[in-house]
């Protein structure tokens, strides 16, 4: 590993429009240039069409070579476990799982090793690994390729969990995740890869644990992740036409979680709608509600409402799939319910 | 224990195998069309080029035997007797489909027919097949389970765990690795640590063999031996079928990881052409044989015939 | 499998005192006698000291033989996957994981196969498998042998989840789980194995989805599982001395979940405390609160309070471990808070 | 590439190895006492009987090399240079322990010393070791990682996946299987599908050898060869050390699955007695050799000496 560490001077905040996938790619590239310990591994991340089935690792093998951009066999448990071992031994792996659903194969090293090593070892090790994967439905990939499993990881102390919804957040959070001394489960969303947005050039880490208000509003607070942020923004337009002003907050990371921003919003609006594509039962929506209830029960003028994935495996058929997922009109209806 | 080895198949069976190979090819060509015209969702993984594997292997089964399949499952399903109408309806997500539109290409199953499902998880069928074999053993039946998986699945831990269990419990399961040279962009010879994956059977103490996966009769004979062994209670085997997928992994595959010359070379071994040619040659051989037999069995002319037929 | 199906006549409700482990053992034995398709597999379930490290499978191999009581190698993913395949093919496996923590190795077959097969196959298969494991801390087993992971399974549609707290519930629910046509994750608690209680003899299935009121009370409702039921009963004694009357409800199964019983209780008391040993974040406590909030917001006189495991890997040291777990005095304090 | 094969160890090194073997035995005997008197929690898994494996293997390492260990980890930790005070304090859950009392017996680690931790998950260290080897390769260093695991871990999928990866990437890792005949009550010869687990290395195309795990020098020589190979960039190996645990799996083991005669037979091969006897014999041999050398090198008497020393 003879590449020099390239010192990056924070670039002038030139902003370009990039896709979510391009923004992630830029984060990986810049971090790999900055720190020779960073490397990428996963299935089809190097050779396949020039970098990953969604293009996130495009061009990396050309720039950094096959040692640092490693195609792996189909061995999800080992991908995770090797990444953990390499991290403990001083490398900074970014391990990719092609679909979050496949992380069922890798829960042991993520949960019993990565998450616990620092604590179990009395604070004398760190595990700077990023587990990247994409979640979400909407493309007819059916039950084994469409799940959103963030709640599993949020449940486990020792892991951090990021869920960017925009290209700028994707880049800024991935930079932070790679620099973090802790294991980060970095969950992208397949539907978002081709969405575009402004992304500042250069060194633009977004700290973990800082929510982003994507739309200010007075009448109700929506908290949601990934596609639900965009659906909520669409719902807000519909609601605005009716004179209802929806505030849309994207926590961006679920662990750590910026409860303060959300509580402040709820204290302002008195109403809360929470949304995610993941199965409703034991999803993060319940946790967000439980935390807000504890912190601001008095401020709530109506019971919070969840707009979540149905408790059903994701079906293939388009109509059924749409019915299984929370939609813009479900958000509108939920907001109607809380402001009623 | 006495095993029934690969028996000669009847002309009807052979004809039906050829028909199924054509059926698989046309089914998947049409699925590709449907996908490209936007009638399908998700992804579809064509079995084209590999028809000999599913058909040769399933020819060794009885109706009560079972199979588990993969993401590239249409061929297995048709070969085990799946109904193309219910399959096609499933691809289009219809209520009449095998899964009522809930599964799509990657989850087609027909448990009644012994098809325990395509699977979206690479290696996902391996444990299921081994468990189905366990169920047969527990029920005191001699049903066998065929477990299809790709070269890419060779490096999933579940194969190791299942193979060890199948070996120590002598389960009636046959592991069929369809080595079609690639797992998406990953070349089998680079991502699997041994050039001939059948040697991995040595790690479990059961037989591992390979066969020409472009030759339906070679597949049939090899799998039939393994099935006979399993049925006789002698335990599992690994059969590696060397084959090739003609198309990309799925629609949209950039196919930058292999060159056209390679594809063309494999196409010269086309399993349908070959079986058809063999069948035709065999039919001719049969006619010739019949002619010879007829000739040999025929009487010498009687001496009386010497002067006959000089004039009308 | 030539054993005859033994018809069981519901025995007269003779009740003996059994340990939780003995009650489970009786359920297994009686179901194996009743239905020759039922079999048991797992690590050290047969040979080890006569049946499992906690004695749950004691004597079974002697009665049913090594075909139906199968010691396995250490291969958790295969144990789960084979059980699923066997279930689809007509057997009724009861697969044991020695510790719930090890189920991280088996999430793929449990979550992507067992839970989804029926739905993905259009309702044309059933997967009658029971995944047994024991959870919980309290014995100094540290971070990889002490977790309570029920929330992971509750999150996944297609699974049922049982969490018995008494010997009678253990027996009755295990009988139901084995007879269920669906995959059931059956989670026991290591601290409870040696606890004793009355158990009716004979065929005593307890239906899934029926909560049990372990103590009636007027002033506050406690909902919790496993050891928390017993801690809540102890807390109720302390509170009773102060004149606070705590109702203690044990849902017994988390999926299906008997919301009605809990809502009825909350409508009576107006106060809710929820407890579990599992990590608080994204645990089932949040889900219970979210459901009650939706169903009975108006009935709540105070924000519900959670009494849960800290968000920390379980430590080895006794003092630290006790501090990481919810204790009787934490329940007392929580009830004080809600009734204040 | 030229490899440095097992070199002769100096008398100081040998003495220190013997000392460590004693240290391991006494440490674990004391741990058992502490457990029985209630000073420890959870469980403790004594390494007694297996001392030759950890000590022989770690003698082949440099300080910058790393190991991963198991639930039965005290021996590995001491052999790689762990501090018995910090270990003992950890067993008692003290703030001064390696893990500040948070880990206990099954999570003792000393990352600085290259000890990447005991592990409560059977097979849990296998992927970690392989990953640590990957980190060394990426950093351009020739550090090697030794991965200890039991016969019970042989059937975990992670071993298969890791071994395949280590093979295709030529990672500097040595897999050391401590075949102590049992995994709790599971006999290695019944639960692993092959009698000699080292054959499993064939499935990955790297060397697999076994050695007498009761003989510290045999372990040293075998592991040193594998380490040299790994250090030279030639990739992984599997070394199976045939050994035995004298005590139960942990305190409270009913031990109904093996008989005392078996235990006694293994105890006659005690690795400490044997090494000590060998060392003593070697010391005597050395003295005799020295005597012979002295004798040979000594001068003949001068002829002048003929009449000397008749009288004082
Ligand atoms: C556990 C898992 N990992 C990755 C994938 C993504 N994936 C689908 S098919 C495939 C390649 C499979 O290759 P192979 O087993 O050789 O089968 P083939 O496609 O060649 O028929 C991959 C990586 C998956 N579906 N499941
Ligand atoms: C994944 C997992 N499964 C099961 C266990 C329970 N367990 C602890 S040690 C052990 C036996 C291990 O046997 P082996 O690998 O041979 O090591 P040994 O105890 O003989 O040193 C078992 C089953 C565990 N800790 N982790
Ligand atoms: Mg392939
Ligand atoms: Mg052992």
mmCIF file of N, CA, C and O in Angstrom, chain A residues 100-101 107 135-136 143 146-155 161 163 187 225 254 275-287 306-314 324, chain C residues 107 110-112 115-116 135 148-162 185 187 253-257 281-288 291:
data_model
loop_
_atom_site.group_PDB
_atom_site.id
_atom_site.type_symbol
_atom_site.label_atom_id
_atom_site.label_comp_id
_atom_site.label_asym_id
_atom_site.label_seq_id
_atom_site.Cartn_x
_atom_site.Cartn_y
_atom_site.Cartn_z
ATOM 1 N N UNK A 100 -29.840 -5.676 0.587
ATOM 2 C CA UNK A 100 -29.866 -5.753 2.054
ATOM 3 C C UNK A 100 -30.437 -7.090 2.518
ATOM 4 O O UNK A 100 -30.045 -7.608 3.564
ATOM 5 N N UNK A 101 -31.349 -7.647 1.722
ATOM 6 C CA UNK A 101 -31.941 -8.950 2.057
ATOM 7 C C UNK A 101 -30.871 -10.010 2.297
ATOM 8 O O UNK A 101 -31.077 -10.924 3.098
ATOM 9 N N UNK A 107 -25.524 -11.695 9.413
ATOM 10 C CA UNK A 107 -25.878 -11.076 10.688
ATOM 11 C C UNK A 107 -24.881 -11.416 11.784
ATOM 12 O O UNK A 107 -24.574 -10.594 12.636
ATOM 13 N N UNK A 135 -31.643 -1.200 0.038
ATOM 14 C CA UNK A 135 -32.918 -1.763 0.463
ATOM 15 C C UNK A 135 -34.019 -1.287 -0.466
ATOM 16 O O UNK A 135 -33.785 -0.553 -1.411
ATOM 17 N N UNK A 136 -35.227 -1.669 -0.107
ATOM 18 C CA UNK A 136 -36.396 -1.054 -0.702
ATOM 19 C C UNK A 136 -37.052 -1.820 -1.818
ATOM 20 O O UNK A 136 -36.457 -2.674 -2.477
ATOM 21 N N UNK A 143 -40.195 -10.759 -2.831
ATOM 22 C CA UNK A 143 -40.015 -10.834 -1.377
ATOM 23 C C UNK A 143 -38.574 -10.918 -0.888
ATOM 24 O O UNK A 143 -38.276 -10.498 0.229
ATOM 25 N N UNK A 146 -36.374 -6.977 -1.760
ATOM 26 C CA UNK A 146 -37.104 -5.708 -1.640
ATOM 27 C C UNK A 146 -37.228 -5.206 -0.218
ATOM 28 O O UNK A 146 -37.863 -4.180 0.010
ATOM 29 N N UNK A 147 -36.636 -5.925 0.722
ATOM 30 C CA UNK A 147 -36.886 -5.565 2.113
ATOM 31 C C UNK A 147 -36.091 -4.344 2.566
ATOM 32 O O UNK A 147 -35.043 -4.022 2.021
ATOM 33 N N UNK A 148 -36.619 -3.718 3.583
ATOM 34 C CA UNK A 148 -35.919 -2.638 4.282
ATOM 35 C C UNK A 148 -35.734 -3.126 5.709
ATOM 36 O O UNK A 148 -36.703 -3.296 6.444
ATOM 37 N N UNK A 149 -34.487 -3.388 6.067
ATOM 38 C CA UNK A 149 -34.223 -4.100 7.323
ATOM 39 C C UNK A 149 -33.501 -3.252 8.362
ATOM 40 O O UNK A 149 -32.899 -3.759 9.301
ATOM 41 N N UNK A 150 -33.575 -1.918 8.206
ATOM 42 C CA UNK A 150 -32.824 -1.040 9.105
ATOM 43 C C UNK A 150 -33.128 -1.279 10.580
ATOM 44 O O UNK A 150 -32.249 -1.099 11.431
ATOM 45 N N UNK A 151 -34.365 -1.689 10.891
ATOM 46 C CA UNK A 151 -34.716 -1.855 12.308
ATOM 47 C C UNK A 151 -33.860 -2.919 12.984
ATOM 48 O O UNK A 151 -33.516 -2.789 14.164
ATOM 49 N N UNK A 152 -33.520 -3.971 12.246
ATOM 50 C CA UNK A 152 -32.653 -5.015 12.810
ATOM 51 C C UNK A 152 -31.352 -4.411 13.335
ATOM 52 O O UNK A 152 -30.866 -4.786 14.400
ATOM 53 N N UNK A 153 -30.775 -3.541 12.530
ATOM 54 C CA UNK A 153 -29.464 -2.995 12.885
ATOM 55 C C UNK A 153 -29.593 -1.931 13.967
ATOM 56 O O UNK A 153 -28.733 -1.818 14.837
ATOM 57 N N UNK A 154 -30.692 -1.166 13.902
ATOM 58 C CA UNK A 154 -30.898 -0.150 14.942
ATOM 59 C C UNK A 154 -31.042 -0.799 16.315
ATOM 60 O O UNK A 154 -30.734 -0.187 17.332
ATOM 61 N N UNK A 155 -31.537 -2.016 16.323
ATOM 62 C CA UNK A 155 -31.768 -2.709 17.592
ATOM 63 C C UNK A 155 -30.456 -3.056 18.297
ATOM 64 O O UNK A 155 -30.445 -3.260 19.509
ATOM 65 N N UNK A 161 -26.240 3.503 12.029
ATOM 66 C CA UNK A 161 -27.090 3.197 10.874
ATOM 67 C C UNK A 161 -27.419 4.481 10.116
ATOM 68 O O UNK A 161 -28.023 5.414 10.668
ATOM 69 N N UNK A 163 -29.124 6.259 6.553
ATOM 70 C CA UNK A 163 -30.177 6.013 5.551
ATOM 71 C C UNK A 163 -30.395 7.267 4.704
ATOM 72 O O UNK A 163 -31.454 7.911 4.792
ATOM 73 N N UNK A 187 -27.255 2.135 4.565
ATOM 74 C CA UNK A 187 -28.336 1.571 3.760
ATOM 75 C C UNK A 187 -28.819 2.565 2.720
ATOM 76 O O UNK A 187 -29.321 3.649 3.051
ATOM 77 N N UNK A 225 -37.807 8.148 6.208
ATOM 78 C CA UNK A 225 -36.503 7.922 5.591
ATOM 79 C C UNK A 225 -36.641 7.491 4.136
ATOM 80 O O UNK A 225 -37.704 7.064 3.692
ATOM 81 N N UNK A 254 -30.185 6.821 11.799
ATOM 82 C CA UNK A 254 -31.138 6.316 12.797
ATOM 83 C C UNK A 254 -30.431 6.011 14.102
ATOM 84 O O UNK A 254 -31.025 6.080 15.174
ATOM 85 N N UNK A 275 -42.978 7.650 8.862
ATOM 86 C CA UNK A 275 -43.114 6.778 7.695
ATOM 87 C C UNK A 275 -41.865 6.018 7.324
ATOM 88 O O UNK A 275 -40.753 6.536 7.400
ATOM 89 N N UNK A 276 -42.064 4.762 6.960
ATOM 90 C CA UNK A 276 -40.969 3.990 6.361
ATOM 91 C C UNK A 276 -41.561 2.873 5.525
ATOM 92 O O UNK A 276 -42.680 2.443 5.725
ATOM 93 N N UNK A 277 -40.727 2.413 4.593
ATOM 94 C CA UNK A 277 -41.147 1.333 3.704
ATOM 95 C C UNK A 277 -41.076 -0.003 4.392
ATOM 96 O O UNK A 277 -41.744 -0.958 4.000
ATOM 97 N N UNK A 278 -40.224 -0.100 5.401
ATOM 98 C CA UNK A 278 -40.056 -1.367 6.111
ATOM 99 C C UNK A 278 -41.388 -1.792 6.703
ATOM 100 O O UNK A 278 -42.269 -0.971 6.944
ATOM 101 N N UNK A 279 -41.497 -3.095 6.944
ATOM 102 C CA UNK A 279 -42.658 -3.632 7.630
ATOM 103 C C UNK A 279 -42.967 -2.770 8.849
ATOM 104 O O UNK A 279 -42.066 -2.413 9.604
ATOM 105 N N UNK A 280 -44.257 -2.516 9.063
ATOM 106 C CA UNK A 280 -44.615 -1.652 10.187
ATOM 107 C C UNK A 280 -44.213 -2.252 11.538
ATOM 108 O O UNK A 280 -43.642 -1.561 12.388
ATOM 109 N N UNK A 281 -44.539 -3.531 11.732
ATOM 110 C CA UNK A 281 -44.347 -4.124 13.053
ATOM 111 C C UNK A 281 -42.871 -4.135 13.444
ATOM 112 O O UNK A 281 -42.019 -4.667 12.722
ATOM 113 N N UNK A 282 -42.592 -3.531 14.584
ATOM 114 C CA UNK A 282 -41.221 -3.441 15.094
ATOM 115 C C UNK A 282 -40.277 -2.726 14.143
ATOM 116 O O UNK A 282 -39.063 -2.960 14.163
ATOM 117 N N UNK A 283 -40.815 -1.861 13.322
ATOM 118 C CA UNK A 283 -39.980 -1.002 12.498
ATOM 119 C C UNK A 283 -39.520 0.214 13.290
ATOM 120 O O UNK A 283 -39.892 0.406 14.451
ATOM 121 N N UNK A 284 -38.742 1.055 12.631
ATOM 122 C CA UNK A 284 -38.210 2.211 13.361
ATOM 123 C C UNK A 284 -39.282 3.245 13.666
ATOM 124 O O UNK A 284 -39.092 4.100 14.529
ATOM 125 N N UNK A 285 -40.400 3.164 12.974
ATOM 126 C CA UNK A 285 -41.488 4.104 13.260
ATOM 127 C C UNK A 285 -41.961 3.985 14.695
ATOM 128 O O UNK A 285 -42.211 4.984 15.378
ATOM 129 N N UNK A 286 -42.072 2.753 15.158
ATOM 130 C CA UNK A 286 -42.504 2.525 16.538
ATOM 131 C C UNK A 286 -41.508 3.157 17.506
ATOM 132 O O UNK A 286 -41.888 3.797 18.489
ATOM 133 N N UNK A 287 -40.234 2.991 17.213
ATOM 134 C CA UNK A 287 -39.203 3.546 18.091
ATOM 135 C C UNK A 287 -39.270 5.068 18.118
ATOM 136 O O UNK A 287 -39.176 5.700 19.186
ATOM 137 N N UNK A 306 -48.553 6.047 12.006
ATOM 138 C CA UNK A 306 -47.505 5.440 11.180
ATOM 139 C C UNK A 306 -47.999 5.187 9.762
ATOM 140 O O UNK A 306 -49.135 4.757 9.566
ATOM 141 N N UNK A 307 -47.139 5.455 8.814
ATOM 142 C CA UNK A 307 -47.421 5.163 7.403
ATOM 143 C C UNK A 307 -46.273 4.266 6.942
ATOM 144 O O UNK A 307 -45.195 4.750 6.589
ATOM 145 N N UNK A 308 -46.506 2.972 6.961
ATOM 146 C CA UNK A 308 -45.397 2.042 6.796
ATOM 147 C C UNK A 308 -45.737 0.942 5.813
ATOM 148 O O UNK A 308 -46.864 0.845 5.328
ATOM 149 N N UNK A 309 -44.739 0.114 5.539
ATOM 150 C CA UNK A 309 -44.992 -1.071 4.742
ATOM 151 C C UNK A 309 -45.950 -1.989 5.474
ATOM 152 O O UNK A 309 -45.933 -2.078 6.694
ATOM 153 N N UNK A 310 -46.805 -2.653 4.719
ATOM 154 C CA UNK A 310 -47.703 -3.635 5.328
ATOM 155 C C UNK A 310 -46.875 -4.780 5.914
ATOM 156 O O UNK A 310 -45.769 -5.068 5.429
ATOM 157 N N UNK A 311 -47.446 -5.470 6.877
ATOM 158 C CA UNK A 311 -46.777 -6.639 7.456
ATOM 159 C C UNK A 311 -46.995 -7.850 6.565
ATOM 160 O O UNK A 311 -47.742 -8.777 6.887
ATOM 161 N N UNK A 312 -46.326 -7.829 5.429
ATOM 162 C CA UNK A 312 -46.516 -8.865 4.421
ATOM 163 C C UNK A 312 -45.210 -8.934 3.602
ATOM 164 O O UNK A 312 -44.546 -7.913 3.408
ATOM 165 N N UNK A 313 -44.833 -10.144 3.174
ATOM 166 C CA UNK A 313 -43.670 -10.189 2.259
ATOM 167 C C UNK A 313 -43.981 -9.330 1.033
ATOM 168 O O UNK A 313 -45.146 -9.216 0.637
ATOM 169 N N UNK A 314 -42.977 -8.761 0.416
ATOM 170 C CA UNK A 314 -43.252 -7.856 -0.711
ATOM 171 C C UNK A 314 -43.651 -8.688 -1.932
ATOM 172 O O UNK A 314 -42.887 -9.558 -2.373
ATOM 173 N N UNK A 324 -48.697 -2.759 -0.961
ATOM 174 C CA UNK A 324 -47.918 -3.161 0.219
ATOM 175 C C UNK A 324 -47.051 -2.021 0.742
ATOM 176 O O UNK A 324 -46.596 -2.048 1.882
ATOM 177 N N UNK C 107 -30.374 -16.491 10.085
ATOM 178 C CA UNK C 107 -31.427 -15.547 9.714
ATOM 179 C C UNK C 107 -31.916 -15.772 8.291
ATOM 180 O O UNK C 107 -33.097 -15.611 7.996
ATOM 181 N N UNK C 110 -34.468 -18.631 8.052
ATOM 182 C CA UNK C 110 -35.655 -18.316 8.852
ATOM 183 C C UNK C 110 -36.445 -17.181 8.197
ATOM 184 O O UNK C 110 -37.667 -17.250 8.066
ATOM 185 N N UNK C 111 -35.730 -16.164 7.758
ATOM 186 C CA UNK C 111 -36.389 -14.927 7.327
ATOM 187 C C UNK C 111 -36.709 -14.928 5.835
ATOM 188 O O UNK C 111 -37.778 -14.484 5.427
ATOM 189 N N UNK C 112 -35.770 -15.396 5.032
ATOM 190 C CA UNK C 112 -36.004 -15.325 3.584
ATOM 191 C C UNK C 112 -36.663 -16.575 3.029
ATOM 192 O O UNK C 112 -37.226 -16.535 1.938
ATOM 193 N N UNK C 115 -40.241 -17.760 6.453
ATOM 194 C CA UNK C 115 -41.275 -16.748 6.640
ATOM 195 C C UNK C 115 -42.018 -16.420 5.345
ATOM 196 O O UNK C 115 -43.163 -15.986 5.376
ATOM 197 N N UNK C 116 -41.375 -16.613 4.215
ATOM 198 C CA UNK C 116 -41.922 -16.101 2.958
ATOM 199 C C UNK C 116 -42.445 -17.175 2.020
ATOM 200 O O UNK C 116 -43.154 -16.863 1.061
ATOM 201 N N UNK C 135 -33.137 -17.198 25.171
ATOM 202 C CA UNK C 135 -32.571 -15.865 25.200
ATOM 203 C C UNK C 135 -32.253 -15.486 26.638
ATOM 204 O O UNK C 135 -32.481 -16.237 27.568
ATOM 205 N N UNK C 148 -31.573 -10.929 23.821
ATOM 206 C CA UNK C 148 -32.982 -11.225 23.585
ATOM 207 C C UNK C 148 -33.322 -10.575 22.247
ATOM 208 O O UNK C 148 -33.312 -9.351 22.114
ATOM 209 N N UNK C 149 -33.572 -11.406 21.259
ATOM 210 C CA UNK C 149 -33.648 -10.896 19.885
ATOM 211 C C UNK C 149 -35.044 -11.008 19.290
ATOM 212 O O UNK C 149 -35.216 -10.955 18.067
ATOM 213 N N UNK C 150 -36.060 -11.120 20.130
ATOM 214 C CA UNK C 150 -37.409 -11.340 19.616
ATOM 215 C C UNK C 150 -37.873 -10.274 18.622
ATOM 216 O O UNK C 150 -38.638 -10.563 17.697
ATOM 217 N N UNK C 151 -37.375 -9.047 18.795
ATOM 218 C CA UNK C 151 -37.849 -7.971 17.907
ATOM 219 C C UNK C 151 -37.480 -8.243 16.443
ATOM 220 O O UNK C 151 -38.230 -7.890 15.535
ATOM 221 N N UNK C 152 -36.320 -8.844 16.233
ATOM 222 C CA UNK C 152 -35.929 -9.184 14.855
ATOM 223 C C UNK C 152 -37.000 -10.037 14.173
ATOM 224 O O UNK C 152 -37.313 -9.834 13.005
ATOM 225 N N UNK C 153 -37.482 -11.036 14.920
ATOM 226 C CA UNK C 153 -38.429 -11.979 14.326
ATOM 227 C C UNK C 153 -39.815 -11.367 14.221
ATOM 228 O O UNK C 153 -40.536 -11.620 13.255
ATOM 229 N N UNK C 154 -40.176 -10.541 15.213
ATOM 230 C CA UNK C 154 -41.483 -9.876 15.160
ATOM 231 C C UNK C 154 -41.575 -8.958 13.945
ATOM 232 O O UNK C 154 -42.659 -8.720 13.418
ATOM 233 N N UNK C 155 -40.439 -8.463 13.514
ATOM 234 C CA UNK C 155 -40.422 -7.526 12.381
ATOM 235 C C UNK C 155 -40.789 -8.219 11.067
ATOM 236 O O UNK C 155 -41.218 -7.559 10.119
ATOM 237 N N UNK C 156 -40.619 -9.521 11.021
ATOM 238 C CA UNK C 156 -40.715 -10.244 9.738
ATOM 239 C C UNK C 156 -42.078 -10.914 9.571
ATOM 240 O O UNK C 156 -42.388 -11.891 10.263
ATOM 241 N N UNK C 157 -42.873 -10.441 8.633
ATOM 242 C CA UNK C 157 -44.175 -11.078 8.391
ATOM 243 C C UNK C 157 -43.991 -12.530 7.964
ATOM 244 O O UNK C 157 -43.059 -12.840 7.213
ATOM 245 N N UNK C 158 -44.876 -13.376 8.434
ATOM 246 C CA UNK C 158 -44.793 -14.788 8.083
ATOM 247 C C UNK C 158 -44.295 -15.633 9.235
ATOM 248 O O UNK C 158 -44.460 -16.850 9.220
ATOM 249 N N UNK C 159 -43.671 -14.993 10.222
ATOM 250 C CA UNK C 159 -43.230 -15.718 11.414
ATOM 251 C C UNK C 159 -44.208 -15.461 12.549
ATOM 252 O O UNK C 159 -44.757 -14.368 12.666
ATOM 253 N N UNK C 160 -44.391 -16.452 13.387
ATOM 254 C CA UNK C 160 -45.054 -16.232 14.667
ATOM 255 C C UNK C 160 -43.979 -16.279 15.748
ATOM 256 O O UNK C 160 -42.938 -16.904 15.560
ATOM 257 N N UNK C 161 -44.238 -15.606 16.846
ATOM 258 C CA UNK C 161 -43.211 -15.491 17.881
ATOM 259 C C UNK C 161 -43.829 -15.719 19.257
ATOM 260 O O UNK C 161 -44.742 -14.989 19.666
ATOM 261 N N UNK C 162 -43.340 -16.751 19.944
ATOM 262 C CA UNK C 162 -43.840 -17.080 21.286
ATOM 263 C C UNK C 162 -42.760 -16.826 22.332
ATOM 264 O O UNK C 162 -41.578 -17.084 22.071
ATOM 265 N N UNK C 185 -41.149 -18.957 15.821
ATOM 266 C CA UNK C 185 -39.905 -18.765 16.566
ATOM 267 C C UNK C 185 -40.287 -18.817 18.036
ATOM 268 O O UNK C 185 -41.053 -17.984 18.521
ATOM 269 N N UNK C 187 -39.188 -18.687 21.722
ATOM 270 C CA UNK C 187 -38.060 -18.173 22.493
ATOM 271 C C UNK C 187 -38.268 -18.403 23.980
ATOM 272 O O UNK C 187 -39.214 -17.883 24.574
ATOM 273 N N UNK C 253 -47.558 -14.420 23.326
ATOM 274 C CA UNK C 253 -47.034 -14.451 21.960
ATOM 275 C C UNK C 253 -46.990 -13.010 21.479
ATOM 276 O O UNK C 253 -47.860 -12.200 21.798
ATOM 277 N N UNK C 254 -45.955 -12.694 20.715
ATOM 278 C CA UNK C 254 -45.799 -11.317 20.227
ATOM 279 C C UNK C 254 -46.361 -11.185 18.818
ATOM 280 O O UNK C 254 -46.792 -10.106 18.419
ATOM 281 N N UNK C 255 -46.328 -12.269 18.086
ATOM 282 C CA UNK C 255 -47.024 -12.368 16.805
ATOM 283 C C UNK C 255 -47.690 -13.725 16.804
ATOM 284 O O UNK C 255 -46.977 -14.740 16.873
ATOM 285 N N UNK C 256 -49.011 -13.836 16.773
ATOM 286 C CA UNK C 256 -49.978 -12.744 16.847
ATOM 287 C C UNK C 256 -49.966 -12.084 18.221
ATOM 288 O O UNK C 256 -49.526 -12.679 19.194
ATOM 289 N N UNK C 257 -50.485 -10.869 18.272
ATOM 290 C CA UNK C 257 -50.405 -10.061 19.485
ATOM 291 C C UNK C 257 -51.820 -9.684 19.931
ATOM 292 O O UNK C 257 -52.613 -9.189 19.138
ATOM 293 N N UNK C 281 -33.808 0.080 22.207
ATOM 294 C CA UNK C 281 -34.003 0.674 20.884
ATOM 295 C C UNK C 281 -34.544 -0.350 19.888
ATOM 296 O O UNK C 281 -33.928 -1.407 19.688
ATOM 297 N N UNK C 282 -35.674 -0.006 19.303
ATOM 298 C CA UNK C 282 -36.325 -0.888 18.326
ATOM 299 C C UNK C 282 -36.688 -2.244 18.912
ATOM 300 O O UNK C 282 -36.810 -3.233 18.181
ATOM 301 N N UNK C 283 -36.884 -2.289 20.201
ATOM 302 C CA UNK C 283 -37.398 -3.503 20.833
ATOM 303 C C UNK C 283 -38.911 -3.556 20.703
ATOM 304 O O UNK C 283 -39.547 -2.634 20.177
ATOM 305 N N UNK C 284 -39.489 -4.634 21.238
ATOM 306 C CA UNK C 284 -40.940 -4.794 21.109
ATOM 307 C C UNK C 284 -41.708 -3.801 21.967
ATOM 308 O O UNK C 284 -42.889 -3.558 21.734
ATOM 309 N N UNK C 285 -41.025 -3.222 22.955
ATOM 310 C CA UNK C 285 -41.693 -2.229 23.795
ATOM 311 C C UNK C 285 -42.176 -1.049 22.973
ATOM 312 O O UNK C 285 -43.286 -0.530 23.176
ATOM 313 N N UNK C 286 -41.354 -0.608 22.045
ATOM 314 C CA UNK C 286 -41.734 0.514 21.192
ATOM 315 C C UNK C 286 -42.972 0.154 20.371
ATOM 316 O O UNK C 286 -43.898 0.967 20.222
ATOM 317 N N UNK C 287 -42.993 -1.065 19.870
ATOM 318 C CA UNK C 287 -44.133 -1.496 19.056
ATOM 319 C C UNK C 287 -45.412 -1.534 19.894
ATOM 320 O O UNK C 287 -46.475 -1.093 19.460
ATOM 321 N N UNK C 288 -45.288 -2.062 21.099
ATOM 322 C CA UNK C 288 -46.471 -2.152 21.955
ATOM 323 C C UNK C 288 -46.987 -0.744 22.255
ATOM 324 O O UNK C 288 -48.190 -0.465 22.161
ATOM 325 N N UNK C 291 -48.698 0.724 19.213
ATOM 326 C CA UNK C 291 -50.028 0.155 18.963
ATOM 327 C C UNK C 291 -51.047 0.667 19.978
ATOM 328 O O UNK C 291 -52.196 0.953 19.621
#
